[in-house]
Coordinates of C-alpha atoms and ligand atoms in Angstrom, one line a residue:
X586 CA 0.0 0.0 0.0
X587 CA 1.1 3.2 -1.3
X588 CA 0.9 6.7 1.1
X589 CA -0.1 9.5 -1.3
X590 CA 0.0 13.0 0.7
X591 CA -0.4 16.5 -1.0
X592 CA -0.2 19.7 1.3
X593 CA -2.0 23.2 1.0
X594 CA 0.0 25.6 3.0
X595 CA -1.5 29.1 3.9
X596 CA 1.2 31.3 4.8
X597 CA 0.8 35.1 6.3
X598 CA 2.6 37.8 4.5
X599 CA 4.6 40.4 6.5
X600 CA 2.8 43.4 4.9
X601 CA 2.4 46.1 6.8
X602 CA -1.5 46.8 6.0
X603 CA -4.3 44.2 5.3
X604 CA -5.2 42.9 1.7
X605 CA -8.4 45.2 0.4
X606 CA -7.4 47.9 2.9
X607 CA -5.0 50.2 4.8
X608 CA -6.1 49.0 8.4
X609 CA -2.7 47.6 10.0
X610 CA -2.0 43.8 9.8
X611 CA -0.7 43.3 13.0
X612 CA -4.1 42.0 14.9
X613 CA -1.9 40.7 17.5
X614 CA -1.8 41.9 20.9
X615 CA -4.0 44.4 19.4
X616 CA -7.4 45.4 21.4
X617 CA -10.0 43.4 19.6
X618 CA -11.4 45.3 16.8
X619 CA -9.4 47.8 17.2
X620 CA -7.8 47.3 13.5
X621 CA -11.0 47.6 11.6
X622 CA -12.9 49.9 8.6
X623 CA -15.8 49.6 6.4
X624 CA -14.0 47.4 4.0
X625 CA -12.8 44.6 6.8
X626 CA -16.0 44.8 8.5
X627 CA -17.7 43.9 5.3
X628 CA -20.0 46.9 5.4
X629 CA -22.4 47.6 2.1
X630 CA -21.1 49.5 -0.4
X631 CA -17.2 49.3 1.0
X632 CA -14.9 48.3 -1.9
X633 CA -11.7 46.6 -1.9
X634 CA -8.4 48.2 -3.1
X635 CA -5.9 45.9 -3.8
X636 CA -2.2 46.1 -1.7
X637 CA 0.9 46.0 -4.2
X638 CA 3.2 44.7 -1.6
X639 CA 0.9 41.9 -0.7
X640 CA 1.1 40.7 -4.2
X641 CA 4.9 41.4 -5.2
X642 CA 5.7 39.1 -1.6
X643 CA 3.1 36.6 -3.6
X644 CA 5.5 36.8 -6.8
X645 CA 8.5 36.1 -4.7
X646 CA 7.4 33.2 -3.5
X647 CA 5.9 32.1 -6.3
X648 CA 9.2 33.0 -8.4
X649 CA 11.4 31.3 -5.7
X650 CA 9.0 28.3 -6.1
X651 CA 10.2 28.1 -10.0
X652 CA 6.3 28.6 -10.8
X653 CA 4.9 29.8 -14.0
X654 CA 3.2 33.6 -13.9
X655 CA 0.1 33.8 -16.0
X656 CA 0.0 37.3 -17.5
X657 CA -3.5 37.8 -15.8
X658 CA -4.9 36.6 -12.9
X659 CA -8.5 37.4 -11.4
X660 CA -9.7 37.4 -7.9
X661 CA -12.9 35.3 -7.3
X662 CA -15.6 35.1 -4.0
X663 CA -16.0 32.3 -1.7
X664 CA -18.9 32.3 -0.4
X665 CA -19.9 31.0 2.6
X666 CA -21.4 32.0 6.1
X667 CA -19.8 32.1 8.9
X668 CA -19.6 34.8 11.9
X669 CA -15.6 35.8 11.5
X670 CA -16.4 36.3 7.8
X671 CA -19.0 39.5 7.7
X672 CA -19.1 39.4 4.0
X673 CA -20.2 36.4 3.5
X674 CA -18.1 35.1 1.3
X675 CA -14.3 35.3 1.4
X676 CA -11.7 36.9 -1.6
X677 CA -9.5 34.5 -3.2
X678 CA -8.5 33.3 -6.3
X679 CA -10.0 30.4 -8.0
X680 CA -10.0 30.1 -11.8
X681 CA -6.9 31.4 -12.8
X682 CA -4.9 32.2 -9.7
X683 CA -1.6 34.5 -9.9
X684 CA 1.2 31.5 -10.1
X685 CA 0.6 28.2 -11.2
X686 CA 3.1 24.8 -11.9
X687 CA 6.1 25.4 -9.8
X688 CA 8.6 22.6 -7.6
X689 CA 10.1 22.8 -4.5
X690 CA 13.1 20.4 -4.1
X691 CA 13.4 18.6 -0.7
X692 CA 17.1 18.6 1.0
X693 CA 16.9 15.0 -0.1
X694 CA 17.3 16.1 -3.8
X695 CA 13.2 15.1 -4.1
X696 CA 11.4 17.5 -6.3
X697 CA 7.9 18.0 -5.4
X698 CA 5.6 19.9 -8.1
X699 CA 3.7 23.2 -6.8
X700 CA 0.5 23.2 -8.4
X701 CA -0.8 26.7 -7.6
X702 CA 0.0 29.8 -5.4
X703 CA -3.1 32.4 -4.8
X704 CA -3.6 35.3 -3.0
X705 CA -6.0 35.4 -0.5
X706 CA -7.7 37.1 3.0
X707 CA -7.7 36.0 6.2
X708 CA -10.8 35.4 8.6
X709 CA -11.4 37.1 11.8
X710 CA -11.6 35.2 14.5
X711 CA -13.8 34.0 17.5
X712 CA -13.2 32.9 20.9
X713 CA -15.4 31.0 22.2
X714 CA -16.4 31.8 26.0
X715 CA -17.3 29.0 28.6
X716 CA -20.1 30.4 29.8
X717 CA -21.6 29.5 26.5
X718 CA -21.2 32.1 24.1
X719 CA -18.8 33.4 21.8
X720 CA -17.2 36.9 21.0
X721 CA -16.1 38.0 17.6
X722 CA -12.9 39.8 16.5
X723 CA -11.9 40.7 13.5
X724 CA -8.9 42.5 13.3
X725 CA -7.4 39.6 11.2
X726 CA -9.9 39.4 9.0
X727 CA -8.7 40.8 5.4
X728 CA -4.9 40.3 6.3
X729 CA -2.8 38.9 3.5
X730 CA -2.7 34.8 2.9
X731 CA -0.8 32.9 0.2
X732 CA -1.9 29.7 -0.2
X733 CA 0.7 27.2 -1.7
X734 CA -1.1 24.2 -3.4
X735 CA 1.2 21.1 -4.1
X736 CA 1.1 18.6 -6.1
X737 CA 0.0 15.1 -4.4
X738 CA 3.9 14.0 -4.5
X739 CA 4.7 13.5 -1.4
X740 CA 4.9 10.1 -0.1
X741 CA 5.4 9.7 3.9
X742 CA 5.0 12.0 6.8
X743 CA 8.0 12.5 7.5
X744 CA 8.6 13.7 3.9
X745 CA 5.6 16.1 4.0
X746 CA 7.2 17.8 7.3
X747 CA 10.4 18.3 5.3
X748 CA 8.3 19.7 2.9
X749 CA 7.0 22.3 5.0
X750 CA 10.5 23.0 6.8
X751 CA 11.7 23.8 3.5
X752 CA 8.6 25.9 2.4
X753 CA 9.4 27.9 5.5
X754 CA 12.4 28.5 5.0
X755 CA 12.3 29.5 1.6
X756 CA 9.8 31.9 2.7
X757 CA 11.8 33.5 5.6
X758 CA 14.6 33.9 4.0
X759 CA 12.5 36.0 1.6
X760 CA 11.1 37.9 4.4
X761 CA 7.6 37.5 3.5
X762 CA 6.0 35.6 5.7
X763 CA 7.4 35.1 9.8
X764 CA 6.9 31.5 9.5
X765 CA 5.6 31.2 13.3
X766 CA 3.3 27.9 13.0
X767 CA 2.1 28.6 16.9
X768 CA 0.8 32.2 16.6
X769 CA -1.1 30.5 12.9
X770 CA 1.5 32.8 10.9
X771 CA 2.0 29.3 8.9
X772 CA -0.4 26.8 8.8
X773 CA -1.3 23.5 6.7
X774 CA -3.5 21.1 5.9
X775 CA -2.7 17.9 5.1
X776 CA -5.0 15.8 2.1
X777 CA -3.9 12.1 2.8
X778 CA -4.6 8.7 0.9
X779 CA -3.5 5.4 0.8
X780 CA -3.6 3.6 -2.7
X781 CA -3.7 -0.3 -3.2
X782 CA -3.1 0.1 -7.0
X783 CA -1.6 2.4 -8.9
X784 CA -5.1 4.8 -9.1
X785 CA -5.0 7.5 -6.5
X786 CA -7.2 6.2 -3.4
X787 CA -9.8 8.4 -1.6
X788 CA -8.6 10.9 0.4
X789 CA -9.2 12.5 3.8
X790 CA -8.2 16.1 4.8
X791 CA -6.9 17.4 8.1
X792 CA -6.7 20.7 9.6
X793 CA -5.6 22.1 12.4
X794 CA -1.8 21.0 13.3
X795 CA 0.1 23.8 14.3
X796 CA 3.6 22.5 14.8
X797 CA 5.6 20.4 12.1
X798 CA 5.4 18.1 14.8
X799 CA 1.3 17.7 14.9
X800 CA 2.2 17.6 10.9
X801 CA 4.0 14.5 10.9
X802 CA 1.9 13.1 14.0
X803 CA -1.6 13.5 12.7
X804 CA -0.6 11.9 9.4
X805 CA 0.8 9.2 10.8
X806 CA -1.9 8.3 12.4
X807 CA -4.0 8.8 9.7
X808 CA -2.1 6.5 7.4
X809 CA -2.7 3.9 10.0
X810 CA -6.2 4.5 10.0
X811 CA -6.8 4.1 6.6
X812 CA -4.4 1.1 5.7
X813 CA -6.8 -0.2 9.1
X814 CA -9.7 0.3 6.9
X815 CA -8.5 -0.9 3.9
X816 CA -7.2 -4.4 5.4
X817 CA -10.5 -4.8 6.7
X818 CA -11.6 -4.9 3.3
X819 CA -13.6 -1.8 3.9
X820 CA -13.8 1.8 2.2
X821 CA -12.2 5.4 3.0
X822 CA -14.7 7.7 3.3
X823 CA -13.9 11.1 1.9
X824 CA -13.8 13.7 4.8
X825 CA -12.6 16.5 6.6
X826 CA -10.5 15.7 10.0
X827 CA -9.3 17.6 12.6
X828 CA -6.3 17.2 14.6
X829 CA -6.9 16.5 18.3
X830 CA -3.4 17.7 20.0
X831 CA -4.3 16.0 23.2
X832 CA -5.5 12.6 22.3
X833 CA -3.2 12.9 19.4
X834 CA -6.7 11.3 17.0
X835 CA -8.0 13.1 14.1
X836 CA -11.5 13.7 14.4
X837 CA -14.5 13.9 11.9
X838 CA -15.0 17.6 11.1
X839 CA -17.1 16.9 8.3
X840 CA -18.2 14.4 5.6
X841 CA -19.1 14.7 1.9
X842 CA -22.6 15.0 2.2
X843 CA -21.8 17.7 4.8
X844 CA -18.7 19.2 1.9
X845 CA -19.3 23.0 1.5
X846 CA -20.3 23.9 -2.3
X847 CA -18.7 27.7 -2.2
X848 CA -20.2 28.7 -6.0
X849 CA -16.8 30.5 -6.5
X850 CA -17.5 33.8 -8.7
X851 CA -15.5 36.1 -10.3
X852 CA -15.0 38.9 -7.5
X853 CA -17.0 42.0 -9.4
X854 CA -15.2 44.8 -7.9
X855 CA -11.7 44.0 -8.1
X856 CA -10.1 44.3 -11.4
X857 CA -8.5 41.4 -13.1
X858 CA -4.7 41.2 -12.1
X859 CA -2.2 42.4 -15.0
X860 CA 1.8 41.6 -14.2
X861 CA 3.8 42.6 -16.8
X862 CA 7.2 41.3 -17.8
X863 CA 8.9 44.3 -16.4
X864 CA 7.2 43.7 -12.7
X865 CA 8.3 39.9 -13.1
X866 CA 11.8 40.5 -14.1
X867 CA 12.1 43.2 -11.2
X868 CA 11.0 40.6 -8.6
X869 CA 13.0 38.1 -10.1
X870 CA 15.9 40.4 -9.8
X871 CA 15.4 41.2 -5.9
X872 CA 15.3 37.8 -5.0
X873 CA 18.3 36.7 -2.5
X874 CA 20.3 33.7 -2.7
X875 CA 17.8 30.7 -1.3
X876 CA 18.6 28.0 1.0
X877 CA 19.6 25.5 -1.5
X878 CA 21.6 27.8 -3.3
X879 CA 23.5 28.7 -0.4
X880 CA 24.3 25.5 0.6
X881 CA 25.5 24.5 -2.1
X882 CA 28.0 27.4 -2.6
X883 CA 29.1 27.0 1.0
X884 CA 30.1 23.3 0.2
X885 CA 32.2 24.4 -2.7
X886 CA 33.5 27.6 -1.2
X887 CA 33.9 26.6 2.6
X888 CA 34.3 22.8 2.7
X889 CA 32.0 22.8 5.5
X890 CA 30.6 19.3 6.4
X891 CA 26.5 18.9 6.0
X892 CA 25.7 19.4 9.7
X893 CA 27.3 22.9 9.8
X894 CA 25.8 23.9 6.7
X895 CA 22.6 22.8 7.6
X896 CA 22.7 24.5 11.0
X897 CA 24.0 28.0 9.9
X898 CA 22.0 28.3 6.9
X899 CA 18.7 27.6 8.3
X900 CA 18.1 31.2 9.0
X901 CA 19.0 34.0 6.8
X902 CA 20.6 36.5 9.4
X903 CA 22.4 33.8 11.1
X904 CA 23.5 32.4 7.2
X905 CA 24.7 36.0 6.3
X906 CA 26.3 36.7 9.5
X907 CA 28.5 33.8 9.1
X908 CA 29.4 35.2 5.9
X909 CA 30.7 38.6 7.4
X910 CA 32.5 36.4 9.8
X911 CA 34.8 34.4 7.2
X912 CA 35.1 37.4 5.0
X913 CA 37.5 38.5 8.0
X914 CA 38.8 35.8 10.2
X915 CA 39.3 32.9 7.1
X916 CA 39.2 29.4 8.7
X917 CA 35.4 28.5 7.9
X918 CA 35.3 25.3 10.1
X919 CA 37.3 27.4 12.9
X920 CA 34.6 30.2 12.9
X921 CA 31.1 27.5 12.4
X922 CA 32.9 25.7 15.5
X923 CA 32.8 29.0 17.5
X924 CA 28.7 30.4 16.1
X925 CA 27.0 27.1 16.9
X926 CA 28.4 26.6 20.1
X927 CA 28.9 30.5 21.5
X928 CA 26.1 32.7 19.2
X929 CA 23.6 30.5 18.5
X930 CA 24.3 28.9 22.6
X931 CA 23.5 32.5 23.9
X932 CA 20.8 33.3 21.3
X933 CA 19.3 30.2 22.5
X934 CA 19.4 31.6 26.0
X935 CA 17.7 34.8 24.8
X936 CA 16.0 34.2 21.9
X937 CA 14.1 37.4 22.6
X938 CA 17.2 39.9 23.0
X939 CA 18.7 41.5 19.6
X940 CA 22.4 39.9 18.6
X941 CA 24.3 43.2 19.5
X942 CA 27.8 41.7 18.8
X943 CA 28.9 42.5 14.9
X944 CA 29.8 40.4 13.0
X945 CA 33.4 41.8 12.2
X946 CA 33.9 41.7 16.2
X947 CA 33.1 38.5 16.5
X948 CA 35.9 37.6 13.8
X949 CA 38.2 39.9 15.6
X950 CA 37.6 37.6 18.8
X951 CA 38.1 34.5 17.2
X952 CA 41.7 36.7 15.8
X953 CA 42.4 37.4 19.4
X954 CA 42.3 33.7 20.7
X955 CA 44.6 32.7 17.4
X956 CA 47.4 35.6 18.8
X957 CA 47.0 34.3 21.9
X958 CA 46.0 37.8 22.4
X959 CA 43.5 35.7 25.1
X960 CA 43.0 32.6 25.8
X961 CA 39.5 30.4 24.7
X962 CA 37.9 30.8 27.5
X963 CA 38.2 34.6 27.9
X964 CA 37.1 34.6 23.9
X965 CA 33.9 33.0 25.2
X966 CA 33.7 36.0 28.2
X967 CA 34.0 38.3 25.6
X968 CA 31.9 36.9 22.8
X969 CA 28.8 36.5 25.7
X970 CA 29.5 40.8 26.8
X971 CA 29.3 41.8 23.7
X972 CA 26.6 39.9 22.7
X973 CA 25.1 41.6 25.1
X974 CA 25.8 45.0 25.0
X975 CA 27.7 45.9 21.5
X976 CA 31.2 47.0 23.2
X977 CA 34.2 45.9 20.9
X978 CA 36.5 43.2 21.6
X979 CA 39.5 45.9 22.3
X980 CA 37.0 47.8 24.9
X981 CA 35.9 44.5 27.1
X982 CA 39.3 43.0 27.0
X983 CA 40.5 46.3 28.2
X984 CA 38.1 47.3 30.8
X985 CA 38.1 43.9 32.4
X986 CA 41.8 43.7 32.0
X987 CA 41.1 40.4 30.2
X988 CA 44.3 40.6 27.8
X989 CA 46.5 37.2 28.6
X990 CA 49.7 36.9 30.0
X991 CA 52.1 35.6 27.9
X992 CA 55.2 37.7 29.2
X993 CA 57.9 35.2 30.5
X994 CA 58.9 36.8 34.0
X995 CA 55.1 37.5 35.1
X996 CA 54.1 34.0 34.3
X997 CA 57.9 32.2 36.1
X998 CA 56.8 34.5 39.1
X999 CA 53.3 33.2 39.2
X1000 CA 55.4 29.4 39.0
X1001 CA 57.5 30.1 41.2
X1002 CA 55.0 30.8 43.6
X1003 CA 52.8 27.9 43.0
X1004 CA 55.8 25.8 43.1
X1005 CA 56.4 27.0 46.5
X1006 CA 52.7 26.6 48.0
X1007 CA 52.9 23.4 46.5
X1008 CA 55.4 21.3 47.7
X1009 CA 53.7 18.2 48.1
X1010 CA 52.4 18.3 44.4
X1011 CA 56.2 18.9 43.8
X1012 CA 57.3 16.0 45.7
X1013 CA 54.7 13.4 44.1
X1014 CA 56.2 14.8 40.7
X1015 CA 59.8 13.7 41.8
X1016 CA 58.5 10.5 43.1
X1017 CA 57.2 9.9 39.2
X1018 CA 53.7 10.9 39.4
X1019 CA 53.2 13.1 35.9
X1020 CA 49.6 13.3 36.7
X1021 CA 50.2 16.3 38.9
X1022 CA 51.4 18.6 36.2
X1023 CA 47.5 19.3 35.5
X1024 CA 46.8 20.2 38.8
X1025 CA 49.9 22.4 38.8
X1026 CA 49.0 24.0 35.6
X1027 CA 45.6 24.5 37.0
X1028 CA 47.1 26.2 40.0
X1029 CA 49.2 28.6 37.7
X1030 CA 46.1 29.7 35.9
X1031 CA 44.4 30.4 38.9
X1032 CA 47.3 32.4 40.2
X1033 CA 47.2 34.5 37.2
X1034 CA 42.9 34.8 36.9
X1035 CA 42.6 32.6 34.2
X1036 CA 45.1 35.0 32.2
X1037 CA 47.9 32.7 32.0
X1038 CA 48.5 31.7 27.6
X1039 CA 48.0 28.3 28.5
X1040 CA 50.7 26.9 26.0
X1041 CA 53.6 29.3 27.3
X1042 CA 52.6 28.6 30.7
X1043 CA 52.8 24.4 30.7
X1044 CA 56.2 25.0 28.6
X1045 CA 57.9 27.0 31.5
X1046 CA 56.3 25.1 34.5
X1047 CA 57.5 21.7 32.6
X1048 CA 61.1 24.0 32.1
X1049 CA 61.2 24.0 36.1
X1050 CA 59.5 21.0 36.8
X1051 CA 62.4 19.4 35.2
X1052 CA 64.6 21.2 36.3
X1053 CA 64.3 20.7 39.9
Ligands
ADP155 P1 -10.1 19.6 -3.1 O1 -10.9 19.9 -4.2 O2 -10.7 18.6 -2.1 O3 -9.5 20.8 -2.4 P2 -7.8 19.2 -4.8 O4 -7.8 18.2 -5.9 O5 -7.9 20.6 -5.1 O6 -8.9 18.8 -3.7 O7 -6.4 19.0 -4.0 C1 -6.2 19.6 -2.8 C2 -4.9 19.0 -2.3 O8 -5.1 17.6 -2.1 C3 -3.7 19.2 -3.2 O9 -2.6 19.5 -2.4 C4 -3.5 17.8 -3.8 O10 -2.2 17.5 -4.1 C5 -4.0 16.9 -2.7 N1 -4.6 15.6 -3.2 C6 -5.5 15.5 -4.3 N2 -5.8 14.2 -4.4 C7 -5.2 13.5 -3.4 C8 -5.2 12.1 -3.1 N3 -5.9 11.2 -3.7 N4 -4.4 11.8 -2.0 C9 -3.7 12.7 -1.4 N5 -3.7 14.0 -1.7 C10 -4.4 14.4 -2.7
MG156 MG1 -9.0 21.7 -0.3
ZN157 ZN1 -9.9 47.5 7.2

């Protein structure tokens, strides 16, 4: 038995104002309603005015996603009732829809086929109250979707959650769309089916998962519902499913006799959608390097093995930063070492708080440990403070009097000393036990704060050691 899974993927684009009008786009955190006019609200008479940015973010994407760009598209209503849609119906795209037969190719080298990319507006949204009633807000309600049709190529669940990862990321890097799946910035449902022959069986569609996670979880246990069915010798019954996060079931939403017919219409008040060769080739041109692209070239280029690159090119601004990185301090696997384990460690920590550290100070720490300049662990003191707060490298090394000591007479004082405070550790040495030297060394980088150039310091305690 064969898993067939094709996903539609509805992402939110970082525009400023909504789709049809210039309320702000930002509903969250925003006091309910607060982000509203005639045209959101769906009052009569209120026309739509279409927002350019919303649809050149709609060409990126679809240009990124290799799809073709009809000359025109048109926009179309969906009509249905329900309360977080005043209208009545919803603005989308139907026939004709602005980008149509793309691929996305998987970081397995898979090539799934995008079979459409539309424009469309967001509902508002209800909260339902305990008490038994429910309260309506609707300052998302006209803000800018793309939906991202593909092909049904995709043929496990773990494959459609790479799918999405890389949709994502694609997108982010763009910089249209956040790519948040638990605030509903990205979200996707899932059409499943399992095929016995080589005909395409009935499918199922979920909704509802909100983590790539739930993605790959709820198909899974889809799949195993239906090849259930099937061995029973019984039939799939086309349906919509939700996702149930805490029994981790889908659920019947709805069945086909229930399906919603949405007599789609062309949208009468909107214009159809011209974009001319000059507005294509203009997008085409601002697009950045992509994921793929970028991994590629840092393959060739750096010589990086496939978990750095993976790692540091997941997000743009970390990707790019690494770039500004190399361009100064040149040892690529040197400097990936130091970002996963020190930036990306402290971003991790604060994931809220801006990177304030440059990226050319960040090289000139990783210069400083090579110099011996300071040792590793004061590179890691410094990279954390000016992560922090911005200073330079030269202004936290000085202020903390972090440089390291690498002057011969401080660092024979400091042994001297040691030597002297530790004259059983010096008599087990004599006696032929070399495992003291690391507590000596220890003791002589104590003595000088942690300061001590580790290398110069071992060479001239091992000068005395053996010379005593
Ligand atoms: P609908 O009209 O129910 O929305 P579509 O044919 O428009 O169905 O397809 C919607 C999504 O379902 C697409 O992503 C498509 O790839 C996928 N799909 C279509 N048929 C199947 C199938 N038999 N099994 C799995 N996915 C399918
Ligand atoms: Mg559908
Ligand atoms: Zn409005």
């Amino acid at each position: 038995m064969r898993t067939v899974i094709g996903l539609e993927v509805h992402a939110q684009l970082l525009t400023k104002t909504k789709l049809f009008c210039s309320c702000s786009a930002e509903y969250f955190g925003a006091s309910p309603n607060a982000r509203t006019c005639p045209v959101c609200l769906g009052m009569p008479g209120a026309l739509p005015v279409l927002n350019e940015l919303a649809v050149e973010y709609a060409l990126k994407a679809a240009l990124a996603l290799h799809c073709e760009i009809p000359p025109r598209s048109i926009f179309a209503r969906k009509n249905y009732f329900y309360p977080d849609l005043p209208k009545g119906y919803q603005i989308s795209q139907y026939e004709e829809p602005l980008a149509v037969k793309g691929h996305l190719d998987l970081p397995t080298g898979k090539r799934i086929r995008i079979r459409r990319l539309h424009l469309e507006e967001d509902t508002g949204k209800l909260l339902h109250r305990p008490e038994g009633y429910s309260l309506v807000d609707l300052n998302r309600a006209g803000v800018p979707l793309m939906e991202i049709v593909s092909e049904p190529d995709l043929d496990s669940p773990e494959e459609a959650r790479l799918y999405v990862e890389e949709l994502r990321r694609i997108l982010r890097y763009l910089g249209v769309c956040s790519g948040d799946m638990e605030e509903g910035s990205l979200r996707c449902d899932a059409n499943v089916s399992v095929s016995v022959d080589d005909q395409l069986g009935t499918k199922t569609e979920i909704k509802n998962m909100n983590s790539f996670r739930a993605i790959e979880e709820a198909l899974k246990f889809e799949v195993a519902r239906q090849k259930a069915v099937l061995q029973k010798g019984e039939q799939i019954e086309q349906a919509t499913l939700t996702w149930n996060e805490i029994t981790e079931k889908t659920e019947l939403m709805r069945s086909k006799e229930e399906a919603e017919d949405y007599r789609y219409f062309p949208e009468p008040d909107l214009v159809p959608l011209q974009i001319e060769d000059a507005w294509r080739e203009k997008m085409t041109e601002s697009l950045p390097e992509l994921p793929a692209a970028k991994q590629a070239r840092w393959a060739h280029d750096y010589g990086l093995p496939a978990y750095d690159i993976s790692v540091l090119t997941d997000e743009r601004r970390i990707a790019e930063y690494f770039e500004e990185v190399v361009k100064i301090y040149n040892k690529p696997k040197d400097a990936s070492n130091w970002m996963m384990s020190e930036l990306l460690r402290l971003r991790k920590e604060a994931p809220t708080s801006a990177i304030k550290i440059a990226p050319k100070d960040f090289a000139h720490i990783l210069q400083m440990v090579e110099s011996g300049q300071i040792n590793r662990n004061t590179g890691k003191e410094v990279i954390a403070e000016a992560f922090q707060t911005g200073k330079t490298p030269e202004a936290i090394v000085q202020e903390k009097g972090l440089s390291q000591i690498a002057d011969e007479e401080t660092l024979l004082s400091a042994i001297d000393r040691v030597l002297a405070e530790n004259s059983k550790a010096v008599a087990d040495y004599k006696s032929g036990k070399e495992a003291v030297v690391g507590f000596l060394q220890g003791q002589v980088m104590r003595a000088t704060g942690g300061k001590a150039d580790p290398k110069k310091a071992r060479e001239l305690l091992m000068r005395k050691l053996t010379a005593l």
